[in-house]
mmCIF file of C-alpha atoms in Angstrom:
data_model
loop_
_atom_site.group_PDB
_atom_site.id
_atom_site.type_symbol
_atom_site.label_atom_id
_atom_site.label_comp_id
_atom_site.label_asym_id
_atom_site.label_seq_id
_atom_site.Cartn_x
_atom_site.Cartn_y
_atom_site.Cartn_z
ATOM 1 C CA MET I 1485 -22.487 7.595 1.483
ATOM 2 C CA MET I 1486 -23.655 4.228 0.172
ATOM 3 C CA LYS I 1487 -22.419 5.036 -3.358
ATOM 4 C CA LYS I 1488 -19.039 6.008 -1.948
ATOM 5 C CA ARG I 1489 -18.776 2.784 0.070
ATOM 6 C CA LEU I 1490 -19.827 0.599 -2.838
ATOM 7 C CA PHE I 1491 -17.353 2.349 -5.141
ATOM 8 C CA ARG I 1492 -14.532 1.791 -2.655
ATOM 9 C CA MET I 1493 -15.471 -1.829 -2.181
ATOM 10 C CA MET I 1494 -15.723 -2.566 -5.898
ATOM 11 C CA THR I 1495 -12.483 -0.778 -6.775
ATOM 12 C CA VAL I 1496 -10.448 -2.349 -3.973
ATOM 13 C CA SER I 1497 -11.943 -5.792 -4.571
ATOM 14 C CA LEU I 1498 -11.076 -5.511 -8.251
ATOM 15 C CA LEU I 1499 -7.444 -4.707 -7.443
ATOM 16 C CA LEU I 1500 -7.295 -7.649 -5.060
ATOM 17 C CA LEU I 1501 -8.746 -9.959 -7.668
ATOM 18 C CA CYS I 1502 -6.129 -8.689 -10.102
ATOM 19 C CA LEU I 1503 -3.460 -9.380 -7.503
ATOM 20 C CA PHE I 1504 -4.625 -12.912 -6.685
ATOM 21 C CA GLY I 1505 -6.432 -13.999 -9.812
ATOM 22 C CA VAL I 1506 -3.982 -12.702 -12.385
ATOM 23 C CA ALA I 1507 -0.649 -11.842 -10.802
ATOM 24 C CA VAL I 1508 -0.214 -15.094 -8.902
ATOM 25 C CA ALA I 1509 -1.125 -17.149 -11.937
ATOM 26 C CA GLU I 1510 1.381 -15.319 -14.121
ATOM 27 C CA GLU I 1511 4.210 -14.976 -11.616
ATOM 28 C CA SER I 1512 4.102 -18.401 -9.968
ATOM 29 C CA ASP I 1513 7.212 -20.548 -10.079
ATOM 30 C CA GLU I 1514 8.177 -23.997 -8.912
ATOM 31 C CA GLU I 1515 10.098 -22.680 -5.917
ATOM 32 C CA THR I 1516 7.061 -20.960 -4.381
ATOM 33 C CA PRO I 1517 4.334 -23.421 -3.338
ATOM 34 C CA GLY I 1518 0.755 -22.322 -3.898
ATOM 35 C CA TRP I 1519 -2.125 -22.176 -1.478
ATOM 36 C CA LYS I 1520 -2.879 -25.308 0.471
ATOM 37 C CA ILE I 1521 -6.625 -25.455 0.989
ATOM 38 C CA THR I 1522 -7.330 -26.783 4.471
ATOM 39 C CA ASP I 1523 -9.217 -30.077 4.751
ATOM 40 C CA SER I 1524 -11.019 -28.773 7.803
ATOM 41 C CA SER I 1525 -12.141 -25.251 8.628
ATOM 42 C CA GLU I 1526 -10.835 -25.660 12.180
ATOM 43 C CA ILE I 1527 -8.335 -22.976 13.124
ATOM 44 C CA THR I 1528 -5.027 -24.624 13.968
ATOM 45 C CA GLU I 1529 -2.983 -23.724 17.006
ATOM 46 C CA ASP I 1530 -0.267 -22.143 14.837
ATOM 47 C CA ALA I 1531 -2.782 -20.069 12.859
ATOM 48 C CA ARG I 1532 -4.492 -18.935 16.061
ATOM 49 C CA ALA I 1533 -1.177 -17.914 17.612
ATOM 50 C CA ALA I 1534 -0.207 -15.969 14.469
ATOM 51 C CA PHE I 1535 -3.577 -14.185 14.385
ATOM 52 C CA ASP I 1536 -3.456 -13.291 18.088
ATOM 53 C CA SER I 1537 0.084 -11.938 17.671
ATOM 54 C CA ALA I 1538 -0.912 -9.646 14.808
ATOM 55 C CA ALA I 1539 -4.455 -8.743 15.920
ATOM 56 C CA ALA I 1540 -3.335 -5.699 17.899
ATOM 57 C CA GLU I 1541 -3.229 -3.851 14.563
ATOM 58 C CA LEU I 1542 -6.981 -4.337 14.081
ATOM 59 C CA THR I 1543 -8.480 -1.237 15.674
ATOM 60 C CA ASP I 1544 -11.328 -0.451 13.295
ATOM 61 C CA ALA I 1545 -13.533 -3.341 14.477
ATOM 62 C CA VAL I 1546 -13.663 -6.421 16.717
ATOM 63 C CA TYR I 1547 -12.575 -9.488 14.729
ATOM 64 C CA GLU I 1548 -13.618 -13.032 15.662
ATOM 65 C CA PRO I 1549 -11.838 -15.840 13.742
ATOM 66 C CA VAL I 1550 -14.388 -18.252 12.251
ATOM 67 C CA ALA I 1551 -12.470 -20.629 9.988
ATOM 68 C CA LEU I 1552 -9.019 -21.302 8.546
ATOM 69 C CA LEU I 1553 -9.474 -21.416 4.761
ATOM 70 C CA GLY I 1554 -5.936 -21.995 3.546
ATOM 71 C CA GLU I 1555 -2.235 -21.503 4.139
ATOM 72 C CA GLN I 1556 0.857 -20.871 2.059
ATOM 73 C CA GLN I 1557 4.297 -21.037 3.654
ATOM 74 C CA ASP I 1558 4.046 -18.573 6.573
ATOM 75 C CA VAL I 1559 0.735 -17.035 5.457
ATOM 76 C CA TYR I 1560 -2.717 -17.980 6.784
ATOM 77 C CA CYS I 1561 -6.077 -17.055 5.233
ATOM 78 C CA ILE I 1562 -8.657 -16.759 8.025
ATOM 79 C CA LEU I 1563 -12.352 -15.972 7.722
ATOM 80 C CA CYS I 1564 -13.357 -13.546 10.479
ATOM 81 C CA ARG I 1565 -16.651 -12.163 11.735
ATOM 82 C CA ALA I 1566 -16.146 -8.436 12.290
ATOM 83 C CA THR I 1567 -18.217 -5.868 14.149
ATOM 84 C CA VAL I 1568 -17.507 -2.150 14.009
ATOM 85 C CA ASP I 1569 -17.305 -0.605 17.462
ATOM 86 C CA TYR I 1570 -20.488 1.440 17.604
ATOM 87 C CA GLU I 1571 -23.964 0.821 19.014
ATOM 88 C CA GLY I 1572 -26.251 -1.183 16.764
ATOM 89 C CA ALA I 1573 -23.505 -2.123 14.292
ATOM 90 C CA GLU I 1574 -24.296 -5.177 12.181
ATOM 91 C CA PRO I 1575 -21.563 -7.837 11.841
ATOM 92 C CA TYR I 1576 -19.950 -8.559 8.502
ATOM 93 C CA TYR I 1577 -17.370 -11.045 7.255
ATOM 94 C CA THR I 1578 -13.833 -10.478 6.075
ATOM 95 C CA LEU I 1579 -10.837 -12.484 4.930
ATOM 96 C CA VAL I 1580 -7.822 -11.711 7.108
ATOM 97 C CA TYR I 1581 -4.397 -12.772 5.894
ATOM 98 C CA VAL I 1582 -1.680 -13.206 8.509
ATOM 99 C CA GLY I 1583 1.916 -13.481 7.297
ATOM 100 C CA LYS I 1584 5.404 -13.513 8.775
ATOM 101 C CA ASN I 1585 7.405 -10.331 8.249
ATOM 102 C CA GLY I 1586 10.864 -11.760 7.678
ATOM 103 C CA VAL I 1587 12.575 -8.394 8.104
ATOM 104 C CA GLN I 1588 11.190 -7.541 11.543
ATOM 105 C CA ASN I 1589 10.383 -11.157 12.520
ATOM 106 C CA ILE I 1590 6.834 -10.287 13.507
ATOM 107 C CA TRP I 1591 3.392 -11.324 12.314
ATOM 108 C CA ASP I 1592 1.661 -8.805 10.027
ATOM 109 C CA LEU I 1593 -1.869 -8.936 8.674
ATOM 110 C CA TRP I 1594 -3.921 -7.443 5.868
ATOM 111 C CA ILE I 1595 -7.613 -7.531 5.028
ATOM 112 C CA GLU I 1596 -8.517 -8.673 1.548
ATOM 113 C CA SER I 1597 -12.283 -8.707 1.047
ATOM 114 C CA HIS I 1598 -15.496 -8.449 3.006
ATOM 115 C CA SER I 1599 -19.253 -8.334 2.703
ATOM 116 C CA LEU I 1600 -21.152 -5.160 3.484
ATOM 117 C CA PRO I 1601 -23.053 -4.947 6.778
ATOM 118 C CA GLU I 1602 -26.126 -3.845 4.789
ATOM 119 C CA GLN I 1603 -26.449 -7.222 3.058
ATOM 120 C CA ASN I 1604 -29.615 -9.162 3.703
ATOM 121 C CA THR I 1605 -29.640 -12.557 5.417
ATOM 122 C CA GLU I 1606 -29.588 -14.525 2.184
ATOM 123 C CA GLU I 1607 -26.554 -12.637 0.859
ATOM 124 C CA GLU I 1608 -24.769 -12.913 4.199
ATOM 125 C CA GLU I 1609 -25.290 -16.665 4.341
ATOM 126 C CA ARG I 1610 -23.919 -16.966 0.825
ATOM 127 C CA MET I 1611 -20.831 -14.933 1.756
ATOM 128 C CA VAL I 1612 -20.024 -17.029 4.810
ATOM 129 C CA ASP I 1613 -20.522 -20.344 3.080
ATOM 130 C CA ILE I 1614 -17.080 -21.830 3.584
ATOM 131 C CA SER I 1615 -17.178 -24.076 0.550
ATOM 132 C CA SER I 1616 -17.849 -21.062 -1.697
ATOM 133 C CA LEU I 1617 -14.947 -19.147 -0.177
ATOM 134 C CA LEU I 1618 -12.649 -22.121 -0.608
ATOM 135 C CA SER I 1619 -13.654 -22.421 -4.237
ATOM 136 C CA ALA I 1620 -13.091 -18.704 -4.842
ATOM 137 C CA LEU I 1621 -9.663 -18.940 -3.248
ATOM 138 C CA ALA I 1622 -8.633 -21.928 -5.361
ATOM 139 C CA ALA I 1623 -10.202 -21.188 -8.765
ATOM 140 C CA GLU I 1624 -8.014 -18.848 -10.780
ATOM 141 C CA GLN I 1625 -10.362 -18.800 -13.751
ATOM 142 C CA GLU I 1626 -13.219 -17.685 -11.554
ATOM 143 C CA ALA I 1627 -11.065 -14.822 -10.321
ATOM 144 C CA ARG I 1628 -10.305 -13.822 -13.902
ATOM 145 C CA ASP I 1629 -14.027 -13.784 -14.698
ATOM 146 C CA LEU I 1630 -14.666 -11.603 -11.651
ATOM 147 C CA VAL I 1631 -11.961 -9.171 -12.765
ATOM 148 C CA THR I 1632 -13.657 -8.862 -16.159
ATOM 149 C CA ALA I 1633 -17.057 -8.328 -14.545
ATOM 150 C CA GLY I 1634 -15.615 -5.788 -12.113
ATOM 151 C CA MET I 1635 -14.026 -3.799 -14.927
ATOM 152 C CA LYS I 1636 -17.335 -3.671 -16.772
ATOM 153 C CA ALA I 1637 -19.173 -2.521 -13.657
ATOM 154 C CA LEU I 1638 -16.694 0.319 -13.096
ATOM 155 C CA GLU I 1639 -16.014 1.349 -16.678
ATOM 156 C CA ASP I 1640 -18.161 4.499 -16.410
ATOM 157 C CA ASN I 1641 -16.325 5.802 -13.334
ATOM 158 C CA GLU I 1642 -13.297 7.870 -14.347
ATOM 159 C CA LEU I 1643 -11.527 7.579 -10.993
ATOM 160 C CA ALA I 1644 -11.957 3.791 -10.863
ATOM 161 C CA VAL I 1645 -10.616 3.436 -14.396
ATOM 162 C CA PHE I 1646 -7.701 5.726 -13.513
ATOM 163 C CA ILE I 1647 -6.769 3.665 -10.434
ATOM 164 C CA VAL I 1648 -7.000 0.312 -12.213
ATOM 165 C CA ASP I 1649 -5.007 1.608 -15.194
ATOM 166 C CA LYS I 1650 -2.291 2.957 -12.897
ATOM 167 C CA TRP I 1651 -2.252 -0.298 -10.926
ATOM 168 C CA ASN I 1652 -1.787 -2.332 -14.087
ATOM 169 C CA ASP I 1653 0.916 0.024 -15.342
ATOM 170 C CA ILE I 1654 2.827 0.082 -12.060
ATOM 171 C CA TYR I 1655 2.422 -3.467 -10.744
ATOM 172 C CA PHE I 1656 1.838 -5.634 -13.819
ATOM 173 C CA ASN I 1657 3.684 -3.810 -16.585
ATOM 174 C CA PRO I 1658 6.976 -5.657 -17.279
ATOM 175 C CA ASP I 1659 8.343 -2.451 -18.831
ATOM 176 C CA TYR I 1660 7.704 -0.305 -15.753
ATOM 177 C CA ARG I 1661 10.891 1.719 -15.413
ATOM 178 C CA LEU I 1662 12.702 2.050 -12.115
ATOM 179 C CA TYR I 1663 15.472 4.639 -12.080
ATOM 180 C CA ILE I 1664 18.246 3.489 -9.737
ATOM 181 C CA ASP I 1665 20.853 5.727 -8.140
ATOM 182 C CA GLY I 1666 24.328 4.665 -9.261
ATOM 183 C CA LYS I 1667 22.979 2.904 -12.371
ATOM 184 C CA ASP I 1668 20.879 5.588 -14.048
ATOM 185 C CA ASP I 1669 22.015 9.134 -14.724
ATOM 186 C CA PRO I 1670 19.637 11.548 -12.940
ATOM 187 C CA LYS I 1671 19.698 13.652 -16.121
ATOM 188 C CA ALA I 1672 17.380 11.008 -17.630
ATOM 189 C CA LEU I 1673 14.633 11.833 -15.125
ATOM 190 C CA PRO I 1674 11.558 13.510 -16.671
ATOM 191 C CA VAL I 1675 11.789 16.669 -14.551
ATOM 192 C CA SER I 1676 9.793 19.693 -15.653
ATOM 193 C CA GLY I 1677 8.042 22.766 -14.274
ATOM 194 C CA LYS I 1678 8.377 23.717 -10.628
ATOM 195 C CA HIS I 1679 9.638 20.406 -9.306
ATOM 196 C CA ALA I 1680 10.116 18.630 -5.981
ATOM 197 C CA PHE I 1681 11.917 15.447 -5.041
ATOM 198 C CA VAL I 1682 9.774 13.760 -2.387
ATOM 199 C CA VAL I 1683 12.023 11.673 -0.125
ATOM 200 C CA LEU I 1684 10.249 9.018 1.933
ATOM 201 C CA GLY I 1685 11.448 8.014 5.385
ATOM 202 C CA PHE I 1686 12.543 4.672 6.792
ATOM 203 C CA GLU I 1687 12.218 3.435 10.378
ATOM 204 C CA LEU I 1688 14.822 4.727 12.814
ATOM 205 C CA GLU I 1689 16.898 2.416 14.969
ATOM 206 C CA ASN I 1690 17.633 3.665 18.483
ATOM 207 C CA GLY I 1691 16.674 7.139 17.291
ATOM 208 C CA GLU I 1692 19.214 7.122 14.458
ATOM 209 C CA MET I 1693 19.078 6.725 10.681
ATOM 210 C CA GLN I 1694 19.671 3.256 9.275
ATOM 211 C CA ASP I 1695 21.862 2.751 6.208
ATOM 212 C CA GLU I 1696 18.826 2.384 3.948
ATOM 213 C CA LEU I 1697 17.521 5.820 4.895
ATOM 214 C CA LYS I 1698 20.953 7.323 4.298
ATOM 215 C CA ALA I 1699 20.964 5.671 0.867
ATOM 216 C CA ARG I 1700 17.604 7.281 0.078
ATOM 217 C CA CYS I 1701 19.028 10.670 1.059
ATOM 218 C CA GLU I 1702 22.118 10.140 -1.090
ATOM 219 C CA ALA I 1703 19.945 9.239 -4.061
ATOM 220 C CA ALA I 1704 17.844 12.357 -3.500
ATOM 221 C CA ALA I 1705 20.953 14.520 -3.226
ATOM 222 C CA ALA I 1706 22.349 13.176 -6.506
ATOM 223 C CA ALA I 1707 19.086 13.982 -8.261
ATOM 224 C CA ALA I 1708 18.674 17.373 -6.581
ATOM 225 C CA LYS I 1709 22.184 18.469 -7.598
ATOM 226 C CA THR I 1710 21.344 17.606 -11.191
ATOM 227 C CA PHE I 1711 18.275 19.854 -11.016
ATOM 228 C CA PRO I 1712 19.328 22.790 -8.820
ATOM 229 C CA ASP I 1713 16.025 24.663 -9.221
ATOM 230 C CA SER I 1714 14.085 21.847 -7.569
ATOM 231 C CA ILE I 1715 13.244 21.510 -3.888
ATOM 232 C CA LEU I 1716 13.251 18.456 -1.619
ATOM 233 C CA VAL I 1717 10.396 17.371 0.645
ATOM 234 C CA CYS I 1718 11.429 14.890 3.354
ATOM 235 C CA SER I 1719 8.677 12.983 5.119
ATOM 236 C CA GLY I 1720 8.800 10.773 8.217
ATOM 237 C CA GLY I 1721 7.936 10.960 11.893
ATOM 238 C CA ALA I 1722 9.415 9.756 15.185
ATOM 239 C CA THR I 1723 9.594 6.018 14.541
ATOM 240 C CA GLY I 1724 11.333 2.982 15.976
ATOM 241 C CA ASP I 1725 11.828 1.664 19.487
ATOM 242 C CA ASN I 1726 14.222 3.232 21.965
ATOM 243 C CA ASN I 1727 13.857 6.777 20.623
ATOM 244 C CA PRO I 1728 13.433 8.734 23.880
ATOM 245 C CA GLU I 1729 14.441 12.081 22.350
ATOM 246 C CA GLY I 1730 11.754 11.747 19.682
ATOM 247 C CA HIS I 1731 14.071 12.112 16.705
ATOM 248 C CA THR I 1732 12.112 12.199 13.453
ATOM 249 C CA GLU I 1733 13.035 10.634 10.158
ATOM 250 C CA ALA I 1734 12.453 13.916 8.321
ATOM 251 C CA GLY I 1735 14.497 15.961 10.781
ATOM 252 C CA LEU I 1736 17.465 13.601 10.583
ATOM 253 C CA MET I 1737 17.124 13.385 6.788
ATOM 254 C CA LYS I 1738 17.390 17.160 6.466
ATOM 255 C CA GLU I 1739 20.407 17.195 8.754
ATOM 256 C CA TYR I 1740 22.081 14.435 6.729
ATOM 257 C CA LEU I 1741 21.313 16.098 3.391
ATOM 258 C CA VAL I 1742 22.812 19.388 4.594
ATOM 259 C CA GLN I 1743 25.845 18.110 6.495
ATOM 260 C CA ASN I 1744 26.760 15.005 4.481
ATOM 261 C CA CYS I 1745 25.389 15.673 1.001
ATOM 262 C CA GLY I 1746 25.927 19.401 0.581
ATOM 263 C CA ILE I 1747 22.302 20.401 -0.018
ATOM 264 C CA ALA I 1748 21.353 23.946 1.006
ATOM 265 C CA PRO I 1749 18.908 23.882 3.939
ATOM 266 C CA GLU I 1750 16.586 26.400 2.304
ATOM 267 C CA ARG I 1751 15.876 23.869 -0.441
ATOM 268 C CA ILE I 1752 14.480 21.333 2.026
ATOM 269 C CA CYS I 1753 10.939 21.168 3.427
ATOM 270 C CA ILE I 1754 10.090 18.574 6.068
ATOM 271 C CA ASP I 1755 7.034 16.704 7.322
ATOM 272 C CA GLU I 1756 7.819 15.237 10.751
ATOM 273 C CA SER I 1757 4.480 13.590 11.534
ATOM 274 C CA ALA I 1758 4.116 10.839 8.908
ATOM 275 C CA MET I 1759 4.204 7.296 10.289
ATOM 276 C CA THR I 1760 3.234 5.332 7.162
ATOM 277 C CA THR I 1761 3.551 5.619 3.386
ATOM 278 C CA LEU I 1762 -0.039 6.842 3.312
ATOM 279 C CA ASP I 1763 0.817 9.564 5.835
ATOM 280 C CA ASN I 1764 3.790 10.481 3.635
ATOM 281 C CA ALA I 1765 1.488 11.055 0.676
ATOM 282 C CA VAL I 1766 -1.219 12.966 2.547
ATOM 283 C CA ASN I 1767 1.122 15.217 4.512
ATOM 284 C CA THR I 1768 3.508 16.053 1.686
ATOM 285 C CA PHE I 1769 0.646 17.123 -0.582
ATOM 286 C CA THR I 1770 -0.032 19.950 1.859
ATOM 287 C CA ILE I 1771 3.569 21.099 1.475
ATOM 288 C CA LEU I 1772 3.547 20.620 -2.290
ATOM 289 C CA LYS I 1773 0.429 22.763 -2.657
ATOM 290 C CA SER I 1774 1.890 25.493 -0.446
ATOM 291 C CA GLN I 1775 5.021 25.561 -2.618
ATOM 292 C CA GLY I 1776 3.062 25.624 -5.888
ATOM 293 C CA ILE I 1777 4.758 22.460 -7.162
ATOM 294 C CA ASP I 1778 3.848 21.194 -10.638
ATOM 295 C CA THR I 1779 5.676 17.853 -10.768
ATOM 296 C CA ILE I 1780 7.324 15.467 -8.321
ATOM 297 C CA THR I 1781 9.792 12.616 -8.380
ATOM 298 C CA ILE I 1782 9.420 10.076 -5.589
ATOM 299 C CA VAL I 1783 12.673 8.991 -3.944
ATOM 300 C CA THR I 1784 12.637 5.815 -1.881
ATOM 301 C CA SER I 1785 13.992 2.247 -1.943
ATOM 302 C CA SER I 1786 13.540 0.234 -5.131
ATOM 303 C CA TYR I 1787 11.205 -2.369 -3.559
ATOM 304 C CA HIS I 1788 9.031 0.400 -2.066
ATOM 305 C CA GLN I 1789 8.717 2.512 -5.198
ATOM 306 C CA ARG I 1790 5.614 0.906 -6.707
ATOM 307 C CA ARG I 1791 3.503 1.266 -3.572
ATOM 308 C CA ALA I 1792 4.560 4.873 -3.104
ATOM 309 C CA ASN I 1793 3.865 5.619 -6.755
ATOM 310 C CA ILE I 1794 0.321 4.231 -6.817
ATOM 311 C CA LEU I 1795 -0.602 6.079 -3.608
ATOM 312 C CA TYR I 1796 0.760 9.420 -4.824
ATOM 313 C CA GLU I 1797 -0.804 8.981 -8.274
ATOM 314 C CA THR I 1798 -4.224 8.249 -6.755
ATOM 315 C CA LEU I 1799 -4.112 11.100 -4.268
ATOM 316 C CA ALA I 1800 -2.917 13.489 -6.993
ATOM 317 C CA GLU I 1801 -5.910 12.531 -9.151
ATOM 318 C CA ILE I 1802 -8.361 13.018 -6.270
ATOM 319 C CA VAL I 1803 -6.829 16.425 -5.439
ATOM 320 C CA ARG I 1804 -7.087 17.402 -9.099
ATOM 321 C CA LYS I 1805 -10.760 16.410 -9.237
ATOM 322 C CA THR I 1806 -11.811 17.852 -5.879
ATOM 323 C CA GLU I 1807 -9.596 20.937 -5.524
ATOM 324 C CA GLY I 1808 -8.585 21.727 -9.085
ATOM 325 C CA PHE I 1809 -4.908 21.641 -8.085
ATOM 326 C CA SER I 1810 -2.771 19.574 -10.428
ATOM 327 C CA ILE I 1811 0.456 17.831 -9.373
ATOM 328 C CA SER I 1812 1.971 15.286 -11.727
ATOM 329 C CA VAL I 1813 4.050 12.316 -10.559
ATOM 330 C CA ALA I 1814 6.721 12.698 -13.211
ATOM 331 C CA GLY I 1815 8.990 9.857 -12.199
ATOM 332 C CA ASN I 1816 10.888 7.887 -9.593
ATOM 333 C CA TYR I 1817 14.458 7.614 -8.335
ATOM 334 C CA SER I 1818 15.499 4.864 -5.937
ATOM 335 C CA CYS I 1819 18.337 3.536 -3.903
ATOM 336 C CA GLU I 1820 18.755 -0.146 -4.717
ATOM 337 C CA ALA I 1821 17.516 -2.440 -1.952
ATOM 338 C CA GLN I 1822 16.292 -6.021 -2.004
ATOM 339 C CA ILE I 1823 13.626 -7.829 0.005
ATOM 340 C CA PRO I 1824 12.421 -11.446 -0.280
ATOM 341 C CA LYS I 1825 9.961 -12.136 -3.093
ATOM 342 C CA GLU I 1826 7.258 -13.051 -0.576
ATOM 343 C CA LEU I 1827 7.500 -9.594 0.987
ATOM 344 C CA GLU I 1828 7.123 -7.957 -2.418
ATOM 345 C CA LYS I 1829 3.681 -9.563 -2.653
ATOM 346 C CA VAL I 1830 2.832 -8.359 0.842
ATOM 347 C CA ASP I 1831 3.840 -4.839 -0.237
ATOM 348 C CA ALA I 1832 1.248 -4.924 -3.027
ATOM 349 C CA ARG I 1833 -1.444 -6.020 -0.575
ATOM 350 C CA ILE I 1834 -0.528 -3.188 1.777
ATOM 351 C CA ALA I 1835 -0.848 -0.832 -1.190
ATOM 352 C CA VAL I 1836 -4.425 -2.026 -1.713
ATOM 353 C CA MET I 1837 -5.310 -1.420 1.945
ATOM 354 C CA GLN I 1838 -3.813 2.062 1.849
ATOM 355 C CA LEU I 1839 -5.609 2.834 -1.393
ATOM 356 C CA ASP I 1840 -8.830 1.913 0.390
ATOM 357 C CA GLU I 1841 -7.941 4.353 3.174
ATOM 358 C CA ILE I 1842 -7.375 7.115 0.618
ATOM 359 C CA LEU I 1843 -10.752 6.464 -0.984
ATOM 360 C CA MET I 1844 -12.463 6.337 2.408
ATOM 361 C CA LYS I 1845 -10.961 9.650 3.556
ATOM 362 C CA PHE I 1846 -10.905 11.740 0.402
ATOM 363 C CA LEU I 1847 -13.510 10.445 -2.020
ATOM 364 C CA PRO I 1848 -16.304 13.023 -2.341
ATOM 365 C CA GLU I 1849 -19.661 12.085 -0.839
ATOM 366 C CA GLU I 1850 -22.452 11.347 -3.331
#
């Protein structure tokens, strides 16, 4: 259990260091101000209000804000003391980032790094030393050094190397290819073997599909018509407010694909329980295995494609190692959709959190 936890921590921390220590340094521009390191560790009224608004999402432990370390536009970095909700649990420390979701106009949060509860007093004191955390947050070169050290520490673990390589290829590779419906001919997709187009859901509004979800379905239909021997797997549960009849994304997607896009219903499998991208991946793998699928193409919105890809790639590798069942993520096909640049960075951080969940749930015990 300890080996599994340490592996998760090291792998996820390495990805986060890549994201902050390398990506921010390379992608920064004059229009996006960097982190402002707070002169005082005191938590401001605005930061406290943002944390309290988003804290309902934190169900795995009780989080007590300790210090405000920095802020950047509508994002706050807050050091928290966390205690898992079970008897005798030892507290540990975590960095919680709270940021404004411009699409839904709500406060979201994500957890970046934390010390293990098993650390001794000396290590714990070092972790919670605010000046050290401030320095780590501000010093890009230090982050680069930590990335190098982390890679060396994990170089003998095949799964860790696989995840980091995929992360670099998907998130940091300037030549990463996105196939866009209406711009790219579906014939160019690398489809082979017994194939499925996995179509990811999008939140319903008043129990009905939004235009973006319809666009995902239309992209999937265009690709599926090009490869008539393939199947479609639609994934998405009963989401959104004001949905008293419990309509599901997957159910409405199938209906739309049949009635509006001319896809035969027998070609469509549905997962109606997924509520997140991680749920999409986990639930659809059950369907894919039952159908004997060899390769998949992920169909979603362009801004969402990278996160979906890294989650499916990682889960596919774990399934291959643990169950001997091989499914290859052959490619992607997206409807074109834009989100603010700041939200693209949040998407990558969510990907890291969901990768951690995958490792926690499916990594074999050692």
